[in-house]
Coordinates of C-alpha atoms in Angstrom, one line a residue:
X1 CA 64.5 87.5 -92.2
X2 CA 65.3 88.5 -88.6
X3 CA 64.7 86.5 -85.4
X4 CA 63.1 88.2 -82.4
X5 CA 63.5 86.6 -79.1
X6 CA 60.8 87.6 -76.6
X7 CA 59.3 86.5 -73.3
X8 CA 55.8 84.9 -73.2
X9 CA 54.0 85.2 -69.9
X10 CA 52.4 82.3 -68.1
X11 CA 48.7 81.9 -68.6
X12 CA 48.4 80.9 -64.9
X13 CA 50.3 83.4 -62.7
X14 CA 52.5 81.4 -60.3
X15 CA 54.7 84.3 -59.3
X16 CA 53.7 83.9 -55.6
X17 CA 54.1 80.1 -55.8
X18 CA 57.6 79.5 -57.1
X19 CA 58.3 76.8 -54.6
X20 CA 56.5 73.6 -55.8
X21 CA 56.3 70.3 -54.1
X22 CA 55.6 67.6 -56.6
X23 CA 54.0 64.3 -55.6
X24 CA 54.4 61.0 -57.6
X25 CA 51.7 60.5 -60.1
X26 CA 49.1 58.1 -58.9
X27 CA 48.8 55.2 -61.3
X28 CA 45.4 53.9 -62.5
X29 CA 44.3 50.9 -60.5
X30 CA 42.8 48.2 -62.5
X31 CA 40.2 45.9 -60.9
X32 CA 40.0 42.2 -61.2
X33 CA 37.5 42.3 -64.0
X34 CA 38.7 45.2 -66.1
X35 CA 42.4 44.5 -66.3
X36 CA 43.5 44.0 -70.0
X37 CA 43.7 40.3 -71.0
X38 CA 47.2 38.8 -71.6
X39 CA 46.0 37.4 -75.0
X40 CA 44.3 39.6 -77.6
X41 CA 40.6 38.9 -78.2
X42 CA 39.7 37.4 -81.6
X43 CA 36.4 38.9 -82.7
X44 CA 36.3 36.8 -85.9
X45 CA 36.5 33.6 -83.9
X46 CA 38.4 31.9 -86.8
X47 CA 41.6 33.9 -87.6
X48 CA 43.8 31.3 -86.0
X49 CA 46.1 34.0 -84.5
X50 CA 47.2 33.9 -80.9
X51 CA 48.7 37.3 -80.0
X52 CA 50.1 38.4 -76.7
X53 CA 48.9 41.8 -75.5
X54 CA 51.0 44.9 -75.9
X55 CA 50.1 46.0 -72.4
X56 CA 52.5 44.5 -69.9
X57 CA 51.9 43.3 -66.3
X58 CA 53.3 46.5 -64.7
X59 CA 52.7 49.0 -67.5
X60 CA 50.3 51.2 -65.4
X61 CA 53.1 51.7 -62.8
X62 CA 55.7 52.3 -65.4
X63 CA 53.8 55.0 -67.2
X64 CA 53.0 56.7 -63.9
X65 CA 56.7 56.9 -63.1
X66 CA 57.4 58.2 -66.6
X67 CA 54.9 61.1 -66.3
X68 CA 56.3 61.9 -62.8
X69 CA 59.8 62.2 -64.3
X70 CA 58.6 64.2 -67.3
X71 CA 56.8 66.7 -65.1
X72 CA 59.7 67.2 -62.7
X73 CA 62.2 67.6 -65.6
X74 CA 59.9 70.1 -67.4
X75 CA 59.4 72.1 -64.2
X76 CA 63.1 72.2 -63.5
X77 CA 63.8 73.1 -67.2
X78 CA 61.8 76.4 -66.8
X79 CA 64.5 77.8 -64.4
X80 CA 61.5 79.5 -62.8
X81 CA 60.5 77.1 -60.0
X82 CA 62.2 75.7 -56.9
X83 CA 61.2 72.0 -56.8
X84 CA 60.8 69.6 -53.9
X85 CA 61.1 66.2 -55.6
X86 CA 58.5 63.5 -55.3
X87 CA 60.8 61.4 -53.1
X88 CA 60.6 64.0 -50.4
X89 CA 57.1 65.3 -51.1
X90 CA 55.6 61.8 -50.9
X91 CA 57.2 61.2 -47.5
X92 CA 55.7 64.4 -46.2
X93 CA 52.2 63.9 -47.7
X94 CA 51.9 60.3 -46.7
X95 CA 53.9 60.2 -43.5
X96 CA 53.0 60.7 -39.9
X97 CA 55.3 63.7 -39.7
X98 CA 55.7 63.6 -35.9
X99 CA 52.7 65.8 -35.1
X100 CA 53.4 68.4 -37.8
X101 CA 50.8 69.0 -40.5
X102 CA 51.6 68.5 -44.2
X103 CA 51.2 72.2 -44.7
X104 CA 53.7 73.0 -41.8
X105 CA 56.4 70.7 -43.3
X106 CA 55.9 72.0 -46.8
X107 CA 56.2 75.6 -45.6
X108 CA 59.3 74.6 -43.6
X109 CA 60.8 73.4 -46.9
X110 CA 60.1 76.8 -48.5
X111 CA 57.3 75.4 -50.6
X112 CA 54.3 77.5 -51.8
X113 CA 52.3 75.0 -53.8
X114 CA 51.5 71.3 -53.9
X115 CA 51.4 69.8 -57.4
X116 CA 49.4 66.5 -57.5
X117 CA 48.8 64.3 -60.5
X118 CA 47.0 61.1 -61.2
X119 CA 46.0 58.8 -64.1
X120 CA 42.3 58.7 -63.4
X121 CA 41.4 56.3 -66.2
X122 CA 43.3 54.0 -68.5
X123 CA 41.3 51.9 -71.0
X124 CA 43.0 49.3 -73.2
X125 CA 41.2 47.5 -76.0
X126 CA 43.0 45.1 -78.3
X127 CA 41.3 42.7 -80.7
X128 CA 41.5 40.9 -84.0
X129 CA 39.1 41.8 -86.8
X130 CA 38.7 40.9 -90.5
X131 CA 38.1 43.0 -93.6
X132 CA 37.0 41.6 -97.0
X133 CA 39.3 42.7 -99.8
X134 CA 39.4 42.1 -103.5
X135 CA 42.6 40.4 -104.6
X136 CA 43.7 39.8 -108.2
X137 CA 45.6 36.5 -108.5
X138 CA 48.0 36.0 -111.3
X139 CA 49.5 32.8 -110.0
X140 CA 48.0 29.7 -108.4
X141 CA 48.3 30.2 -104.6
X142 CA 49.2 26.5 -104.1
X143 CA 51.4 25.6 -107.1
X144 CA 52.7 29.0 -108.0
X145 CA 52.0 28.4 -111.7
X146 CA 51.0 31.4 -113.7
X147 CA 47.3 31.5 -114.4
X148 CA 46.1 31.9 -118.1
X149 CA 44.0 34.9 -117.0
X150 CA 44.0 36.9 -113.8
X151 CA 41.3 35.8 -111.3
X152 CA 39.7 38.3 -108.8
X153 CA 38.8 36.8 -105.4
X154 CA 37.4 38.1 -102.2
X155 CA 39.7 37.3 -99.3
X156 CA 39.6 38.1 -95.6
X157 CA 42.5 40.1 -94.3
X158 CA 43.0 40.0 -90.6
X159 CA 44.0 43.1 -88.6
X160 CA 45.0 43.8 -85.0
X161 CA 43.4 46.8 -83.5
X162 CA 44.9 48.6 -80.5
X163 CA 43.1 51.4 -78.7
X164 CA 44.1 53.4 -75.7
X165 CA 41.9 55.9 -73.8
X166 CA 43.2 57.8 -70.8
X167 CA 42.3 60.6 -68.4
X168 CA 45.0 62.6 -66.7
X169 CA 44.2 64.9 -63.8
X170 CA 46.4 67.6 -62.2
X171 CA 45.9 69.9 -59.3
X172 CA 48.0 72.7 -57.9
X173 CA 47.1 74.0 -54.5
X174 CA 48.4 76.6 -52.1
X175 CA 50.1 74.8 -49.2
X176 CA 49.0 77.3 -46.6
X177 CA 45.4 77.8 -47.4
X178 CA 44.6 74.7 -49.4
X179 CA 43.0 76.9 -52.1
X180 CA 43.1 75.3 -55.6
X181 CA 45.2 77.5 -57.9
X182 CA 44.4 75.4 -61.0
X183 CA 43.1 71.9 -61.7
X184 CA 41.8 70.0 -64.7
X185 CA 41.2 66.5 -66.1
X186 CA 42.3 65.9 -69.7
X187 CA 41.4 63.1 -72.0
X188 CA 43.4 61.5 -74.7
X189 CA 42.8 58.7 -77.2
X190 CA 44.9 56.7 -79.6
X191 CA 44.3 53.7 -81.9
X192 CA 46.1 51.9 -84.6
X193 CA 45.5 48.9 -86.9
X194 CA 48.2 46.4 -87.9
X195 CA 47.9 44.1 -90.9
X196 CA 48.5 40.5 -89.7
X197 CA 49.1 39.0 -93.2
X198 CA 52.8 38.6 -92.7
X199 CA 52.7 37.9 -88.9
X200 CA 53.1 34.4 -87.4
X201 CA 50.0 32.6 -86.1
X202 CA 51.6 32.0 -82.7
X203 CA 54.4 33.6 -80.7
X204 CA 53.6 37.1 -82.0
X205 CA 53.6 39.9 -79.4
X206 CA 51.5 43.0 -80.2
X207 CA 53.5 46.3 -80.3
X208 CA 54.1 47.6 -76.8
X209 CA 51.6 50.2 -75.7
X210 CA 53.9 51.7 -73.1
X211 CA 55.7 54.1 -75.4
X212 CA 52.3 55.1 -76.9
X213 CA 50.9 55.9 -73.4
X214 CA 54.1 57.8 -72.5
X215 CA 53.7 59.9 -75.6
X216 CA 50.1 60.6 -74.8
X217 CA 50.9 61.8 -71.3
X218 CA 53.9 63.9 -72.6
X219 CA 51.5 65.7 -74.9
X220 CA 49.5 66.7 -71.9
X221 CA 52.3 67.5 -69.4
X222 CA 54.6 69.6 -71.5
X223 CA 52.0 72.1 -72.6
X224 CA 50.7 72.2 -69.0
X225 CA 54.1 73.4 -67.7
X226 CA 54.2 76.1 -70.4
X227 CA 51.0 77.4 -69.0
X228 CA 52.4 78.0 -65.6
X229 CA 55.9 79.5 -66.3
X230 CA 57.0 82.4 -68.4
X231 CA 59.3 81.3 -71.2
X232 CA 61.4 82.6 -74.1
X233 CA 60.2 82.2 -77.7
X234 CA 61.8 83.1 -81.0
X235 CA 59.8 84.5 -83.8
X236 CA 61.1 84.8 -87.4
X237 CA 60.1 88.0 -89.2
X238 CA 60.3 88.7 -92.9
X239 CA 61.8 92.0 -94.0
X240 CA 60.0 94.1 -96.6
X241 CA 61.5 94.0 -100.1
X242 CA 63.3 97.0 -101.7
X243 CA 60.2 98.3 -103.5
X244 CA 60.2 101.1 -104.6
X245 CA 63.9 100.2 -105.3
X246 CA 66.7 102.2 -103.8
X247 CA 70.0 100.7 -105.2
X248 CA 72.0 102.6 -102.6
X249 CA 70.4 100.7 -99.8
X250 CA 70.4 97.2 -101.3
X251 CA 73.5 96.1 -99.3
X252 CA 71.5 96.5 -96.1
X253 CA 69.5 93.3 -96.9
X254 CA 72.8 91.4 -97.4
X255 CA 74.1 92.6 -94.1
X256 CA 71.0 91.2 -92.4
X257 CA 71.6 87.8 -94.1
X258 CA 75.2 87.9 -92.8
X259 CA 73.9 88.7 -89.3
X260 CA 75.4 92.2 -89.2
X261 CA 72.3 93.8 -87.8
X262 CA 73.9 96.9 -86.4
X263 CA 75.2 97.9 -89.9
X264 CA 71.9 97.1 -91.5
X265 CA 70.0 99.1 -88.9
X266 CA 72.2 102.2 -89.5
X267 CA 71.6 101.9 -93.3
X268 CA 67.8 101.4 -93.0
X269 CA 67.4 104.2 -90.5
X270 CA 69.5 106.6 -92.5
X271 CA 67.4 105.9 -95.7
X272 CA 64.2 106.3 -93.8
X273 CA 65.3 109.6 -92.3
X274 CA 66.5 110.8 -95.7
X275 CA 63.7 109.8 -98.0
X276 CA 60.9 108.3 -95.9
X277 CA 61.5 105.0 -97.8
X278 CA 58.7 102.8 -96.4
X279 CA 60.6 99.4 -96.7
X280 CA 63.7 101.0 -95.0
X281 CA 61.6 102.4 -92.1
X282 CA 59.7 99.1 -91.7
X283 CA 62.9 97.0 -91.7
X284 CA 64.6 99.4 -89.4
X285 CA 61.8 98.9 -86.8
X286 CA 62.0 95.1 -87.1
X287 CA 65.8 95.0 -86.8
X288 CA 65.6 97.4 -83.8
X289 CA 63.1 94.9 -82.2
X290 CA 65.4 92.0 -83.0
X291 CA 68.3 93.8 -81.3
X292 CA 66.3 95.0 -78.3
X293 CA 67.7 94.3 -74.8
X294 CA 65.0 96.1 -72.7
X295 CA 61.4 97.1 -72.9
X296 CA 62.5 100.6 -73.6
X297 CA 64.3 99.3 -76.7
X298 CA 61.1 97.5 -77.8
X299 CA 59.1 100.7 -77.3
X300 CA 61.5 102.6 -79.6
X301 CA 61.0 100.0 -82.3
X302 CA 57.2 100.3 -81.9
X303 CA 57.4 104.1 -82.1
X304 CA 59.3 103.9 -85.3
X305 CA 56.8 101.3 -86.8
X306 CA 54.0 103.7 -85.8
X307 CA 55.6 106.5 -87.8
X308 CA 56.0 104.1 -90.8
X309 CA 52.4 103.1 -90.6
X310 CA 51.2 106.7 -90.4
X311 CA 53.3 107.5 -93.5
X312 CA 52.0 104.6 -95.5
X313 CA 48.6 103.6 -94.3
X314 CA 49.6 100.0 -95.2
X315 CA 47.4 97.4 -93.6
X316 CA 50.2 94.9 -93.5
X317 CA 52.3 97.4 -91.5
X318 CA 49.4 98.0 -89.1
X319 CA 49.1 94.2 -88.5
X320 CA 52.9 94.1 -87.7
X321 CA 52.5 97.1 -85.4
X322 CA 49.7 95.4 -83.5
X323 CA 51.8 92.2 -83.1
X324 CA 54.8 94.2 -81.9
X325 CA 52.6 95.9 -79.3
X326 CA 51.3 92.6 -78.1
X327 CA 54.9 91.2 -77.8
X328 CA 55.8 94.3 -75.7
X329 CA 52.8 93.8 -73.5
X330 CA 53.6 90.1 -73.1
X331 CA 57.3 91.0 -72.3
X332 CA 56.2 93.4 -69.5
X333 CA 53.8 90.9 -68.0
X334 CA 56.3 88.0 -68.2
X335 CA 59.0 90.2 -66.5
X336 CA 56.6 91.1 -63.7
X337 CA 55.9 87.4 -63.2
X338 CA 59.6 86.7 -63.0
X339 CA 60.2 89.6 -60.6
X340 CA 57.2 88.6 -58.5
X341 CA 55.4 92.0 -59.0
X342 CA 52.4 90.8 -61.0
X343 CA 49.0 90.8 -59.4

């Protein structure tokens, strides 16, 4: 195999909005009647368990801070944006600003876009429920004495159910015009059941839901950042085997395994030029793509793969050719986004 590192363009072109002011994520505000109870509900009414909630007193604020930090870290990690941190952005957005508009101050800070986020909804549901199960008893449950014959009984097994439902909203707007560049609300759900058989009747705390909610938000935020910034990706490509076999060229595959791509490329190209050996031509094109430094290098690899396809008519080679062309197109678009020349 060879590894091809290539640029992937952003789905949302932010090339003219590289300066982003990020606000702190607005937490969900629970009302008096919809705040999660501190003690888990017992829907059976007879389990005897008293379980403290896995949702803490300030969890909604904590997860909002977490998603703010995750977003800022992910944006900075792209090396594509210049970020005005929430500590400064919040002051500008919420402050009196001495007669200046929010837009004026953001522009003065070289910002092009305002990135606002909020947790629009956060639903927590925790309760105890029971399930009837067949249990085969081999010993007396009281005395521990072995029974003459196993006895099948129906017993109730108690479980703790934890459910989380949330809605996360984001909006990116042009700071000069106020025009919305992109916005969306995304939903996420999670639930788990915990067998309470070995848990104490009192003094048991349900598993904390804070890390669960953090993970749910991370799964929204990280892909979001990938949508708005070009990035590098590495694709592993499989070489074509030496069939029909050419013993004289076998060493080229070993050189690829050793990482000596230049030696392998010379060998594959030479055999392709000499005998039109399809695997050699195919592999030469892939190695050429893996070694490419410019879009011109990528085009040369594609031109060679085109010749190999024309010589073989192989559908697999055609599929590879189309994929290479798409990677080149993506590379060009991503470079234009980085250079600020896309439109």
